[in-house]
Short mmCIF file of C-alpha atoms and ligand atoms in Angstrom, two decimals:
data_model
loop_
_atom_site.label_atom_id
_atom_site.label_comp_id
_atom_site.label_asym_id
_atom_site.label_seq_id
_atom_site.Cartn_x
_atom_site.Cartn_y
_atom_site.Cartn_z
CA UNK A 3 -0.63 5.04 24.60
CA UNK A 4 1.95 6.71 22.36
CA UNK A 5 2.59 5.21 18.93
CA UNK A 6 5.21 6.42 16.44
CA UNK A 7 4.16 5.16 13.01
CA UNK A 8 7.15 5.09 10.66
CA UNK A 9 6.64 4.89 6.91
CA UNK A 10 8.56 5.81 3.77
CA UNK A 11 5.35 7.22 2.25
CA UNK A 12 2.04 8.59 3.52
CA UNK A 13 -1.00 10.32 2.03
CA UNK A 14 -1.30 13.28 1.47
CA UNK A 15 2.46 13.87 1.42
CA UNK A 16 4.06 11.24 -0.83
CA UNK A 17 2.69 8.11 -2.47
CA UNK A 18 3.69 5.38 -4.88
CA UNK A 19 1.20 2.74 -3.70
CA UNK A 20 -1.05 1.40 -0.97
CA UNK A 21 1.44 1.80 1.87
CA UNK A 22 0.87 5.56 1.62
CA UNK A 23 -2.88 5.07 1.93
CA UNK A 24 -2.39 2.94 5.05
CA UNK A 25 0.07 5.37 6.65
CA UNK A 26 -2.28 8.27 5.97
CA UNK A 27 -5.27 6.52 7.51
CA UNK A 28 -4.28 4.20 10.35
CA UNK A 29 -2.63 6.78 12.66
CA UNK A 30 -5.65 9.07 12.19
CA UNK A 31 -7.98 6.15 13.04
CA UNK A 32 -5.89 5.31 16.11
CA UNK A 33 -6.43 8.84 17.37
CA UNK A 34 -10.17 8.15 17.38
CA UNK A 35 -9.43 5.39 19.88
CA UNK A 36 -7.69 7.75 22.28
CA UNK A 37 -4.22 6.79 21.08
CA UNK A 38 -1.54 9.42 20.63
CA UNK A 39 -0.30 8.32 17.20
CA UNK A 40 2.18 10.32 15.14
CA UNK A 41 3.58 9.67 11.65
CA UNK A 42 7.27 10.00 10.80
CA UNK A 43 8.38 10.01 7.16
CA UNK A 44 11.10 11.56 5.01
CA UNK A 45 10.67 15.05 3.62
CA UNK A 46 10.78 14.53 -0.15
CA UNK A 47 11.02 17.64 -2.28
CA UNK A 48 7.91 16.54 -4.26
CA UNK A 49 5.76 17.25 -1.19
CA UNK A 50 3.42 20.17 -1.73
CA UNK A 51 4.62 23.21 0.23
CA UNK A 52 1.01 23.83 1.38
CA UNK A 53 1.31 20.80 3.66
CA UNK A 54 4.45 22.05 5.36
CA UNK A 55 3.45 25.30 6.96
CA UNK A 56 2.81 24.14 10.51
CA UNK A 57 6.08 24.07 12.40
CA UNK A 58 9.84 23.61 12.04
CA UNK A 59 11.97 21.77 14.57
CA UNK A 60 15.59 22.68 14.05
CA UNK A 61 18.81 20.89 14.84
CA UNK A 62 17.60 17.46 15.89
CA UNK A 63 20.88 15.67 16.74
CA UNK A 64 20.95 12.50 14.65
CA UNK A 65 23.74 10.00 15.35
CA UNK A 66 25.09 9.24 11.93
CA UNK A 67 28.25 7.70 10.53
CA UNK A 68 30.15 8.12 13.80
CA UNK A 69 29.15 11.74 14.37
CA UNK A 70 26.13 13.96 14.95
CA UNK A 71 24.22 15.39 11.98
CA UNK A 72 21.92 18.25 13.05
CA UNK A 73 18.69 17.70 11.14
CA UNK A 74 15.67 19.84 10.44
CA UNK A 75 12.23 18.29 10.84
CA UNK A 76 8.95 19.77 9.66
CA UNK A 77 5.70 19.13 11.43
CA UNK A 78 2.39 19.01 9.60
CA UNK A 79 -1.19 18.31 10.65
CA UNK A 80 -2.36 17.54 7.10
CA UNK A 81 -2.84 13.81 7.75
CA UNK A 82 -5.33 14.28 10.59
CA UNK A 83 -2.61 13.77 13.20
CA UNK A 84 0.89 15.14 13.69
CA UNK A 85 3.27 14.08 10.95
CA UNK A 86 7.01 14.75 11.21
CA UNK A 87 9.01 15.00 8.01
CA UNK A 88 12.74 14.40 8.21
CA UNK A 89 14.73 16.81 6.05
CA UNK A 90 17.96 15.57 4.45
CA UNK A 91 18.30 17.06 0.96
CA UNK A 92 21.21 14.82 -0.04
CA UNK A 93 19.02 11.77 0.56
CA UNK A 94 15.45 12.78 -0.15
CA UNK A 95 15.43 15.63 -2.65
CA UNK A 96 15.56 13.43 -5.70
CA UNK A 97 13.15 12.77 -8.55
CA UNK A 98 11.78 9.47 -7.15
CA UNK A 99 11.10 8.03 -3.72
CA UNK A 100 12.91 4.71 -4.34
CA UNK A 101 15.23 3.15 -6.86
CA UNK A 102 18.73 4.40 -5.97
CA UNK A 103 21.92 2.45 -5.24
CA UNK A 104 22.11 4.06 -1.80
CA UNK A 105 18.49 3.42 -0.78
CA UNK A 106 19.68 1.46 2.25
CA UNK A 107 21.76 4.43 3.37
CA UNK A 108 18.89 6.86 2.79
CA UNK A 109 16.41 4.87 4.85
CA UNK A 110 18.94 3.93 7.52
CA UNK A 111 19.40 7.65 8.01
CA UNK A 112 15.64 8.14 8.11
CA UNK A 113 15.39 5.41 10.77
CA UNK A 114 18.09 6.95 12.99
CA UNK A 115 16.53 10.37 12.58
CA UNK A 116 13.10 9.06 13.61
CA UNK A 117 14.53 7.67 16.86
CA UNK A 118 16.52 10.86 17.48
CA UNK A 119 13.42 12.98 16.91
CA UNK A 120 11.27 11.27 19.57
CA UNK A 121 14.08 11.69 22.03
CA UNK A 122 14.65 15.34 21.09
CA UNK A 123 10.93 16.01 21.64
CA UNK A 124 11.07 14.06 24.94
CA UNK A 125 8.12 12.14 23.50
CA UNK A 126 8.73 8.61 24.73
CA UNK A 127 6.85 6.15 22.50
CA UNK A 128 5.26 3.03 23.94
CA UNK A 129 5.28 1.55 20.46
CA UNK A 130 7.36 2.07 17.35
CA UNK A 131 5.37 0.69 14.43
CA UNK A 132 7.63 0.22 11.40
CA UNK A 133 6.44 -0.61 7.91
CA UNK A 134 8.32 -2.51 5.22
CA UNK A 135 12.09 -2.69 4.83
CA UNK A 136 12.84 1.08 4.85
CA UNK A 137 11.82 1.11 8.54
CA UNK A 138 13.67 -2.11 9.28
CA UNK A 139 16.74 -0.24 10.49
CA UNK A 140 14.71 1.60 13.13
CA UNK A 141 13.32 -1.65 14.51
CA UNK A 142 16.79 -3.19 14.63
CA UNK A 143 18.43 -0.10 16.10
CA UNK A 144 15.74 0.14 18.74
CA UNK A 145 16.36 -3.36 19.96
CA UNK A 146 20.07 -2.53 20.30
CA UNK A 147 19.33 0.77 22.04
CA UNK A 148 17.11 -0.82 24.64
CA UNK A 149 20.27 -2.31 26.08
CA UNK A 150 21.94 1.02 26.86
CA UNK A 151 19.48 3.88 26.30
CA UNK A 152 17.01 4.24 29.18
CA UNK A 153 14.78 6.53 27.11
CA UNK A 154 13.96 3.61 24.83
CA UNK A 155 14.01 0.93 27.52
CA UNK A 156 10.21 0.54 27.75
CA UNK A 157 9.49 0.98 24.01
CA UNK A 158 8.15 -2.06 22.12
CA UNK A 159 8.07 -2.62 18.36
CA UNK A 160 5.61 -3.87 15.79
CA UNK A 161 6.84 -4.43 12.25
CA UNK A 162 4.32 -4.75 9.40
CA UNK A 163 5.05 -6.48 6.12
CA UNK A 164 3.26 -4.84 3.19
CA UNK A 165 5.20 -6.77 0.57
CA UNK A 166 7.74 -9.45 1.42
CA UNK A 167 9.28 -9.38 -2.06
CA UNK A 168 10.91 -6.01 -1.34
CA UNK A 169 13.70 -6.99 1.01
CA UNK A 170 15.97 -3.94 1.22
CA UNK A 171 19.07 -5.85 0.12
CA UNK A 172 22.51 -4.26 0.07
CA UNK A 173 26.20 -5.07 0.23
CA UNK A 174 26.96 -6.62 3.62
CA UNK A 175 30.21 -4.59 3.82
CA UNK A 176 28.06 -1.51 4.50
CA UNK A 177 26.86 -3.06 7.76
CA UNK A 178 30.12 -1.91 9.33
CA UNK A 179 29.63 1.79 8.96
CA UNK A 180 25.88 1.45 9.53
CA UNK A 181 26.78 0.21 13.00
CA UNK A 182 25.53 -3.35 12.58
CA UNK A 183 28.86 -4.99 11.76
CA UNK A 184 29.15 -7.19 14.83
CA UNK A 185 27.37 -10.44 15.50
CA UNK A 186 24.62 -11.26 16.31
CA UNK A 187 23.15 -8.24 14.48
CA UNK A 188 25.24 -8.95 11.41
CA UNK A 189 23.83 -12.46 11.09
CA UNK A 190 20.31 -11.17 11.56
CA UNK A 191 20.77 -9.08 8.40
CA UNK A 192 22.31 -11.80 6.23
CA UNK A 193 20.08 -13.21 3.48
CA UNK A 194 21.10 -14.85 0.21
CA UNK A 195 24.67 -13.50 0.42
CA UNK A 196 23.65 -9.88 1.05
CA UNK A 197 22.32 -7.85 3.94
CA UNK A 198 18.54 -7.42 4.17
CA UNK A 199 16.90 -4.68 6.23
CA UNK A 200 13.67 -6.66 6.06
CA UNK A 201 15.09 -9.83 7.53
CA UNK A 202 16.79 -8.00 10.40
CA UNK A 203 13.48 -6.34 11.31
CA UNK A 204 11.61 -9.66 11.19
CA UNK A 205 14.02 -10.94 13.83
CA UNK A 206 14.27 -7.79 15.95
CA UNK A 207 10.60 -6.77 16.23
CA UNK A 208 8.62 -7.68 19.32
CA UNK A 209 5.67 -8.59 17.10
CA UNK A 210 5.01 -8.91 13.38
CA UNK A 211 1.97 -8.33 11.23
CA UNK A 212 0.99 -8.29 7.61
CA UNK A 213 -1.95 -6.82 5.77
CA UNK A 214 -4.34 -9.77 5.41
CA UNK A 215 -4.83 -13.15 7.11
CA UNK A 216 -4.48 -14.99 3.82
CA UNK A 217 -1.14 -13.36 3.03
CA UNK A 218 0.05 -14.17 6.56
CA UNK A 219 -0.47 -17.85 5.68
CA UNK A 220 1.04 -17.53 2.21
CA UNK A 221 4.33 -15.95 3.29
CA UNK A 222 4.91 -18.92 5.58
CA UNK A 223 5.19 -21.17 2.51
CA UNK A 224 8.41 -21.61 0.50
CA UNK A 225 6.52 -20.62 -2.68
CA UNK A 226 5.64 -17.15 -1.36
CA UNK A 227 8.05 -16.52 1.49
CA UNK A 228 10.91 -15.23 -0.69
CA UNK A 229 13.44 -17.06 1.49
CA UNK A 230 11.92 -15.84 4.77
CA UNK A 231 9.07 -18.34 5.22
CA UNK A 232 11.08 -20.35 7.77
CA UNK A 233 11.56 -17.27 9.92
CA UNK A 234 7.89 -16.40 9.86
CA UNK A 235 6.94 -19.99 10.69
CA UNK A 236 9.33 -19.83 13.60
CA UNK A 237 7.74 -16.57 14.81
CA UNK A 238 4.16 -17.49 13.99
CA UNK A 239 2.97 -16.98 17.58
CA UNK A 240 3.97 -13.32 17.24
CA UNK A 241 2.73 -12.88 13.67
CA UNK A 242 -0.79 -11.87 12.62
CA UNK A 243 -2.62 -10.83 9.44
CA UNK A 244 -4.92 -7.80 9.68
CA UNK A 245 -6.78 -6.68 6.57
CA UNK A 246 -6.35 -3.00 5.67
CA UNK A 247 -9.28 -0.63 5.79
CA UNK A 248 -10.63 2.10 3.54
CA UNK A 249 -10.43 5.79 4.39
CA UNK A 250 -14.01 6.83 3.60
CA UNK A 251 -13.08 10.48 4.13
CA UNK A 252 -11.14 10.13 0.88
CA UNK A 253 -12.78 7.22 -0.99
CA UNK A 254 -16.51 7.89 -0.89
CA UNK A 255 -18.68 8.45 -4.01
CA UNK A 256 -21.21 10.45 -1.97
CA UNK A 257 -18.72 13.20 -1.14
CA UNK A 258 -15.76 12.69 -3.54
CA UNK A 259 -14.81 16.14 -4.90
CA UNK A 260 -12.86 14.66 -7.84
CA UNK A 261 -15.74 12.93 -9.65
CA UNK A 262 -18.23 14.38 -12.14
CA UNK A 263 -21.41 13.64 -10.14
CA UNK A 264 -21.70 12.15 -6.66
CA UNK A 265 -23.78 9.01 -6.18
CA UNK A 266 -24.68 6.42 -3.54
CA UNK A 267 -25.92 2.85 -3.12
CA UNK A 268 -29.51 4.20 -2.99
CA UNK A 269 -29.13 6.37 -6.06
CA UNK A 270 -26.63 5.23 -8.67
CA UNK A 271 -27.77 7.69 -11.35
CA UNK A 272 -24.59 9.79 -11.07
CA UNK A 273 -22.43 6.81 -11.97
CA UNK A 274 -23.55 7.06 -15.59
CA UNK A 275 -22.35 10.68 -15.73
CA UNK A 276 -19.05 9.59 -14.23
CA UNK A 277 -18.79 6.92 -16.92
CA UNK A 278 -19.36 9.42 -19.74
CA UNK A 279 -16.86 11.77 -18.13
CA UNK A 280 -14.29 8.98 -17.96
CA UNK A 281 -14.79 7.99 -21.62
CA UNK A 282 -14.33 11.61 -22.60
CA UNK A 283 -11.17 12.02 -20.52
CA UNK A 284 -9.57 9.04 -22.27
CA UNK A 285 -10.80 10.04 -25.73
CA UNK A 286 -12.95 6.90 -26.07
CA UNK A 287 -16.22 6.62 -28.02
CA UNK A 288 -19.12 7.91 -25.87
CA UNK A 289 -21.08 4.63 -25.69
CA UNK A 290 -22.20 4.27 -22.07
CA UNK A 291 -23.97 0.96 -22.66
CA UNK A 292 -20.62 -0.74 -23.39
CA UNK A 293 -18.87 -1.96 -20.22
CA UNK A 294 -15.61 -0.38 -19.07
CA UNK A 295 -13.00 -2.67 -17.55
CA UNK A 296 -10.31 -0.71 -15.68
CA UNK A 297 -7.06 -1.25 -13.84
CA UNK A 298 -4.97 1.10 -11.69
CA UNK A 299 -1.69 -0.33 -10.52
CA UNK A 300 2.04 -0.17 -10.40
CA UNK A 301 3.31 -1.79 -13.63
CA UNK A 302 5.14 -4.75 -12.12
CA UNK A 303 4.84 -8.51 -12.57
CA UNK A 304 3.06 -8.76 -9.18
CA UNK A 305 -0.02 -7.08 -10.62
CA UNK A 306 -0.70 -9.70 -13.30
CA UNK A 307 0.18 -7.67 -16.36
CA UNK A 308 1.52 -10.78 -18.08
CA UNK A 309 -1.98 -12.25 -18.04
CA UNK A 310 -3.50 -9.05 -19.38
CA UNK A 311 -0.96 -8.99 -22.17
CA UNK A 312 -1.80 -12.57 -23.14
CA UNK A 313 -5.54 -11.93 -22.98
CA UNK A 314 -5.53 -8.47 -24.58
CA UNK A 315 -6.99 -9.43 -27.96
CA UNK A 316 -9.72 -11.60 -26.45
CA UNK A 317 -10.63 -8.90 -23.92
CA UNK A 318 -11.42 -6.47 -26.73
CA UNK A 319 -13.41 -9.15 -28.59
CA UNK A 320 -15.88 -9.12 -25.68
CA UNK A 321 -16.84 -5.61 -26.77
CA UNK A 322 -15.64 -3.88 -23.58
CA UNK A 323 -13.60 -0.72 -23.25
CA UNK A 324 -10.32 -1.07 -21.36
CA UNK A 325 -8.79 1.73 -19.30
CA UNK A 326 -5.39 1.40 -17.64
CA UNK A 327 -3.57 3.78 -15.29
CA UNK A 328 -0.09 2.73 -14.26
CA UNK A 329 3.54 3.59 -13.74
CA UNK A 330 6.46 1.21 -13.71
CA UNK A 331 8.31 -1.24 -15.92
CA UNK A 332 8.98 -0.15 -19.48
CA UNK A 333 7.97 -3.51 -20.96
CA UNK A 334 4.43 -3.07 -19.60
CA UNK A 335 4.28 0.59 -20.57
CA UNK A 336 5.28 -0.41 -24.11
CA UNK A 337 2.62 -3.11 -24.15
CA UNK A 338 -0.05 -0.62 -23.05
CA UNK A 339 1.08 1.84 -25.73
CA UNK A 340 0.91 -0.83 -28.46
CA UNK A 341 -2.50 -1.97 -27.24
CA UNK A 342 -3.81 1.58 -27.26
CA UNK A 343 -2.36 2.26 -30.72
CA UNK A 344 -4.06 -0.86 -32.08
CA UNK A 345 -7.51 0.24 -30.81
CA UNK A 346 -7.42 3.94 -29.82
CA UNK A 347 -11.22 4.19 -29.51
CA UNK A 348 -11.43 1.23 -27.16
CA UNK A 349 -8.26 1.22 -25.05
CA UNK A 350 -7.51 4.27 -22.91
CA UNK A 351 -4.17 4.53 -21.14
CA UNK A 352 -2.33 6.88 -18.79
CA UNK A 353 1.30 5.95 -18.26
CA UNK A 354 2.80 7.43 -15.13
CA UNK A 355 1.73 8.31 -11.62
CA UNK A 356 -1.41 10.43 -11.98
CA UNK A 357 -2.13 11.51 -8.41
CA UNK A 358 -5.48 11.16 -6.71
CA UNK A 359 -8.10 12.78 -9.01
CA UNK A 360 -7.72 10.46 -12.01
CA UNK A 361 -7.65 7.35 -9.80
CA UNK A 362 -10.96 8.47 -8.25
CA UNK A 363 -12.48 9.25 -11.65
CA UNK A 364 -11.62 5.76 -12.88
CA UNK A 365 -13.06 4.11 -9.77
CA UNK A 366 -16.27 6.09 -10.22
CA UNK A 367 -16.70 5.71 -13.98
CA UNK A 368 -15.67 2.10 -14.62
CA UNK A 369 -18.03 -0.89 -14.45
CA UNK A 370 -15.45 -3.56 -13.67
CA UNK A 371 -12.11 -3.28 -11.87
CA UNK A 372 -9.45 -5.86 -12.70
CA UNK A 373 -6.81 -7.15 -10.26
CA UNK A 374 -5.39 -10.37 -11.73
CA UNK A 375 -2.44 -10.29 -9.29
CA UNK A 376 0.21 -12.97 -9.12
CA UNK A 377 0.25 -12.22 -5.41
CA UNK A 378 -1.36 -9.43 -3.40
CA UNK A 379 -0.62 -8.79 0.28
CA UNK A 380 -3.88 -6.88 0.71
CA UNK A 381 -4.83 -4.69 -2.25
CA UNK A 382 -6.86 -1.56 -1.72
CA UNK A 383 -8.40 -0.82 -5.10
CA UNK A 384 -10.76 -3.80 -4.95
CA UNK A 385 -12.21 -2.31 -1.74
CA UNK A 386 -12.34 1.20 -3.20
CA UNK A 387 -14.05 -0.23 -6.29
CA UNK A 388 -16.75 -1.89 -4.23
CA UNK A 389 -17.65 1.40 -2.56
CA UNK A 390 -17.95 3.04 -6.02
CA UNK A 391 -20.24 0.32 -7.40
CA UNK A 392 -17.43 -0.91 -9.64
CA UNK A 393 -17.38 -4.69 -9.57
CA UNK A 394 -13.97 -6.28 -8.92
CA UNK A 395 -12.60 -9.26 -10.85
CA UNK A 396 -9.60 -10.55 -8.92
CA UNK A 397 -7.33 -13.52 -8.66
CA UNK A 398 -7.91 -15.40 -5.41
CA UNK A 399 -4.65 -14.56 -3.68
CA UNK A 400 -3.72 -12.75 -0.44
CA UNK A 401 -6.04 -9.95 0.59
CA UNK A 402 -7.97 -10.21 -2.67
CA UNK A 403 -9.13 -13.66 -1.62
CA UNK A 404 -10.07 -12.36 1.84
CA UNK A 405 -12.09 -9.37 0.63
CA UNK A 406 -13.82 -10.52 -2.57
CA UNK A 407 -16.64 -13.04 -2.53
CA UNK A 408 -17.76 -14.66 -5.79
CA UNK A 409 -21.25 -13.65 -6.90
CA UNK A 410 -23.77 -16.42 -6.36
CA UNK A 411 -26.89 -15.67 -8.43
CA UNK A 412 -29.08 -18.20 -6.56
CA UNK A 413 -28.56 -16.59 -3.18
CA UNK A 414 -27.93 -13.07 -4.48
CA UNK A 415 -24.75 -12.97 -2.42
CA UNK A 416 -21.23 -11.91 -3.33
CA UNK A 417 -19.51 -8.65 -4.24
CA UNK A 418 -17.38 -9.59 -7.25
CA UNK A 419 -15.69 -12.35 -9.20
CA UNK A 420 -12.52 -14.26 -8.51
CA UNK A 421 -10.50 -16.84 -10.39
CA UNK A 422 -7.88 -19.23 -9.08
CA UNK A 423 -5.24 -20.48 -11.56
CA UNK A 424 -2.77 -17.84 -12.68
CA UNK A 425 -3.63 -18.24 -16.35
CA UNK A 426 -4.98 -16.00 -19.09
CA UNK A 427 -7.78 -18.46 -19.82
CA UNK A 428 -9.01 -18.43 -16.20
CA UNK A 429 -8.94 -14.63 -16.29
CA UNK A 430 -10.89 -14.53 -19.55
CA UNK A 431 -13.49 -16.96 -18.29
CA UNK A 432 -14.14 -14.72 -15.28
CA UNK A 433 -14.34 -11.64 -17.47
CA UNK A 434 -16.96 -13.42 -19.62
CA UNK A 435 -18.89 -14.50 -16.52
CA UNK A 436 -18.88 -10.96 -15.16
CA UNK A 437 -19.98 -9.53 -18.52
CA UNK A 438 -22.85 -12.02 -18.65
CA UNK A 439 -24.18 -10.55 -15.39
CA UNK A 440 -23.42 -7.02 -16.57
CA UNK A 441 -26.04 -7.79 -19.24
CA UNK A 442 -28.63 -8.63 -16.51
CA UNK A 443 -29.25 -5.25 -14.86
CA UNK A 444 -31.06 -6.64 -11.83
CA UNK A 445 -28.26 -9.05 -10.93
CA UNK A 446 -25.65 -6.36 -11.60
CA UNK A 447 -27.36 -3.86 -9.26
CA UNK A 448 -27.36 -6.57 -6.64
CA UNK A 449 -23.61 -7.15 -6.93
CA UNK A 450 -22.99 -3.40 -6.88
CA UNK A 451 -25.16 -2.88 -3.78
CA UNK A 452 -23.60 -5.86 -2.01
CA UNK A 453 -20.19 -4.23 -2.48
CA UNK A 454 -21.26 -0.65 -1.78
CA UNK A 455 -22.81 -1.48 1.58
CA UNK A 456 -19.80 -3.32 3.02
CA UNK A 457 -18.10 -1.48 5.85
CA UNK A 458 -14.33 -1.72 5.53
CA UNK A 459 -13.64 1.37 7.64
CA UNK A 460 -10.33 1.85 9.44
CA UNK A 461 -11.93 2.29 12.82
CA UNK A 462 -12.48 -1.46 13.37
CA UNK A 463 -9.01 -2.21 11.97
CA UNK A 464 -7.37 0.32 14.30
CA UNK A 465 -8.88 -1.51 17.27
CA UNK A 466 -7.09 -4.70 16.22
CA UNK A 467 -3.75 -2.88 16.07
CA UNK A 468 -4.45 -1.37 19.44
CA UNK A 469 -4.92 -4.83 20.90
CA UNK A 470 -1.51 -5.88 19.60
CA UNK A 471 0.12 -2.71 20.94
CA UNK A 472 -1.37 -3.39 24.37
CA UNK A 473 -0.26 -6.99 24.30
CA UNK A 474 3.34 -6.26 23.36
CA UNK A 475 3.54 -3.46 25.91
CA UNK A 476 3.30 -6.18 28.53
CA UNK A 477 6.44 -7.98 27.29
P1 ADP B 21 0.21 -1.53 -4.11
O1 ADP B 21 0.42 -0.92 -2.79
O2 ADP B 21 0.78 -2.90 -4.24
O3 ADP B 21 0.66 -0.65 -5.22
P2 ADP B 21 -2.66 -1.25 -3.50
O4 ADP B 21 -3.87 -1.76 -4.19
O5 ADP B 21 -2.56 -1.53 -2.05
O6 ADP B 21 -1.37 -1.75 -4.30
O7 ADP B 21 -2.63 0.34 -3.58
C1 ADP B 21 -2.38 1.06 -4.73
C2 ADP B 21 -2.70 2.52 -4.47
O8 ADP B 21 -1.93 3.33 -5.37
C3 ADP B 21 -4.14 2.87 -4.73
O9 ADP B 21 -4.53 3.98 -3.93
C4 ADP B 21 -4.10 3.28 -6.21
O10 ADP B 21 -5.20 4.08 -6.56
C5 ADP B 21 -2.79 4.03 -6.29
N1 ADP B 21 -2.10 4.02 -7.59
C6 ADP B 21 -1.39 3.01 -8.13
N2 ADP B 21 -0.85 3.37 -9.31
C7 ADP B 21 -1.24 4.66 -9.52
C8 ADP B 21 -0.99 5.61 -10.57
N3 ADP B 21 -0.26 5.31 -11.64
N4 ADP B 21 -1.54 6.84 -10.44
C9 ADP B 21 -2.30 7.15 -9.36
N5 ADP B 21 -2.57 6.30 -8.35
C10 ADP B 21 -2.04 5.08 -8.42
C1 GLC B 22 1.73 -3.27 -0.59
C2 GLC B 22 0.96 -4.40 -1.23
C3 GLC B 22 -0.53 -4.16 -1.31
C4 GLC B 22 -1.06 -3.57 -0.02
C5 GLC B 22 -0.28 -2.33 0.33
C6 GLC B 22 -0.77 -1.67 1.61
O1 GLC B 22 2.15 -2.32 -1.48
O2 GLC B 22 1.47 -4.72 -2.52
O3 GLC B 22 -1.20 -5.38 -1.59
O4 GLC B 22 -2.43 -3.26 -0.15
O5 GLC B 22 1.06 -2.65 0.51
O6 GLC B 22 -0.70 -2.53 2.71
#
């Protein structure tokens, strides 16, 4: 089976969040199940040149804006399978991956180029697996192509939602020159007075998935469907939630090259060294007996920063250190700066995207990992935390609800703590509960071990995707 996995970001090339982790891991895991999976993503100029030494494919003829744009594509094996990086300097050599007025144009080009590439290589995919709105154009274009392009006649599509709030909206006038100006395609794009690349893909794909069963239910409700719940309810027989996995080649405290001392569920001694190392890195007082609560996330409302802001004073009154790594909205960056300035020995911050090493050092050195998300399609850091013996406190939403089980001291079961109402007081209560058990070393070890021994590997997850691929190939 041949699968072309399309994504706007993938580890180790380019990353702003969890989509990159998924795109870097799932195709590799599919290979282990005898599937010929490739990754296609844009070639951003931030990508390290070391990753791009494998091969150059010149002059791929991409149909674009009524003509042919010859396009260079680089091939790399750095993600454990072949990755193809589409080169278009005018679109992708910019300081950020997203956030431009012409994002729809940039990713529409990427989508067309991905389809042109497979054809140029005479590599006929059984499945095109698109992820989030930037790949929505490819899914929509493929459905149209099946009508006239025999190369793509047998190809089927799976579209995965990683975050339904990002809808790829743009001025519907642009549909004309993008080639989707006529009905019914035009109507498929229309959402809330604009065009949406996400909505068109949700209609065009042969099957749909999202990244946890709980989120699959949530997006079918008007509260969390962002205007698309009706469509997902209508397509529910072709829509499934599959929880993401963890790439233990990258996130494993026994082998992690980024952390001060390696450790394991059997021998946690090294975690104390990692904690001291982390306190030192953030210029905090070297008091390893005090708990460290940490967060790593994009600084957006989704991640629950409003609750943290409300609870900030009370969190410090518990006596804990707080460490935050995040990039995003200025209002949250300013909050973090003020919080740090008010207690520089107790609150450590890093504003910006730090890359992998610091994220690993925080996972290894912290005691508690906070994810008080307003909503969370899957969430990866709670699963990474568990493997590093760092106990998650999460809000019971989406994938966080599916992956975190409240600690039950009577039965010794559970791998973390979760709260339900989206309020600062519910968050604080859970923090106090977790800190109570932090003070009982035996119970704490139990929670840590329960989390560290869970197997969330991609291999089992890849099998579930494979089943869907096989099923839709029959359509
Ligand atoms: P989301 O995809 O919504 O951002 P996830 O929990 O799925 O959330 O994944 C976030 C990923 O991005 C994790 O690998 C996390 O370590 C990483 N990450 C987030 N913010 C930063 C940052 N500022 N610096 C480094 N890594 C970050
Ligand atoms: C999105 C979601 C996150 C999920 C990630 C990978 O960015 O916000 O919850 O883990 O995609 O699927």
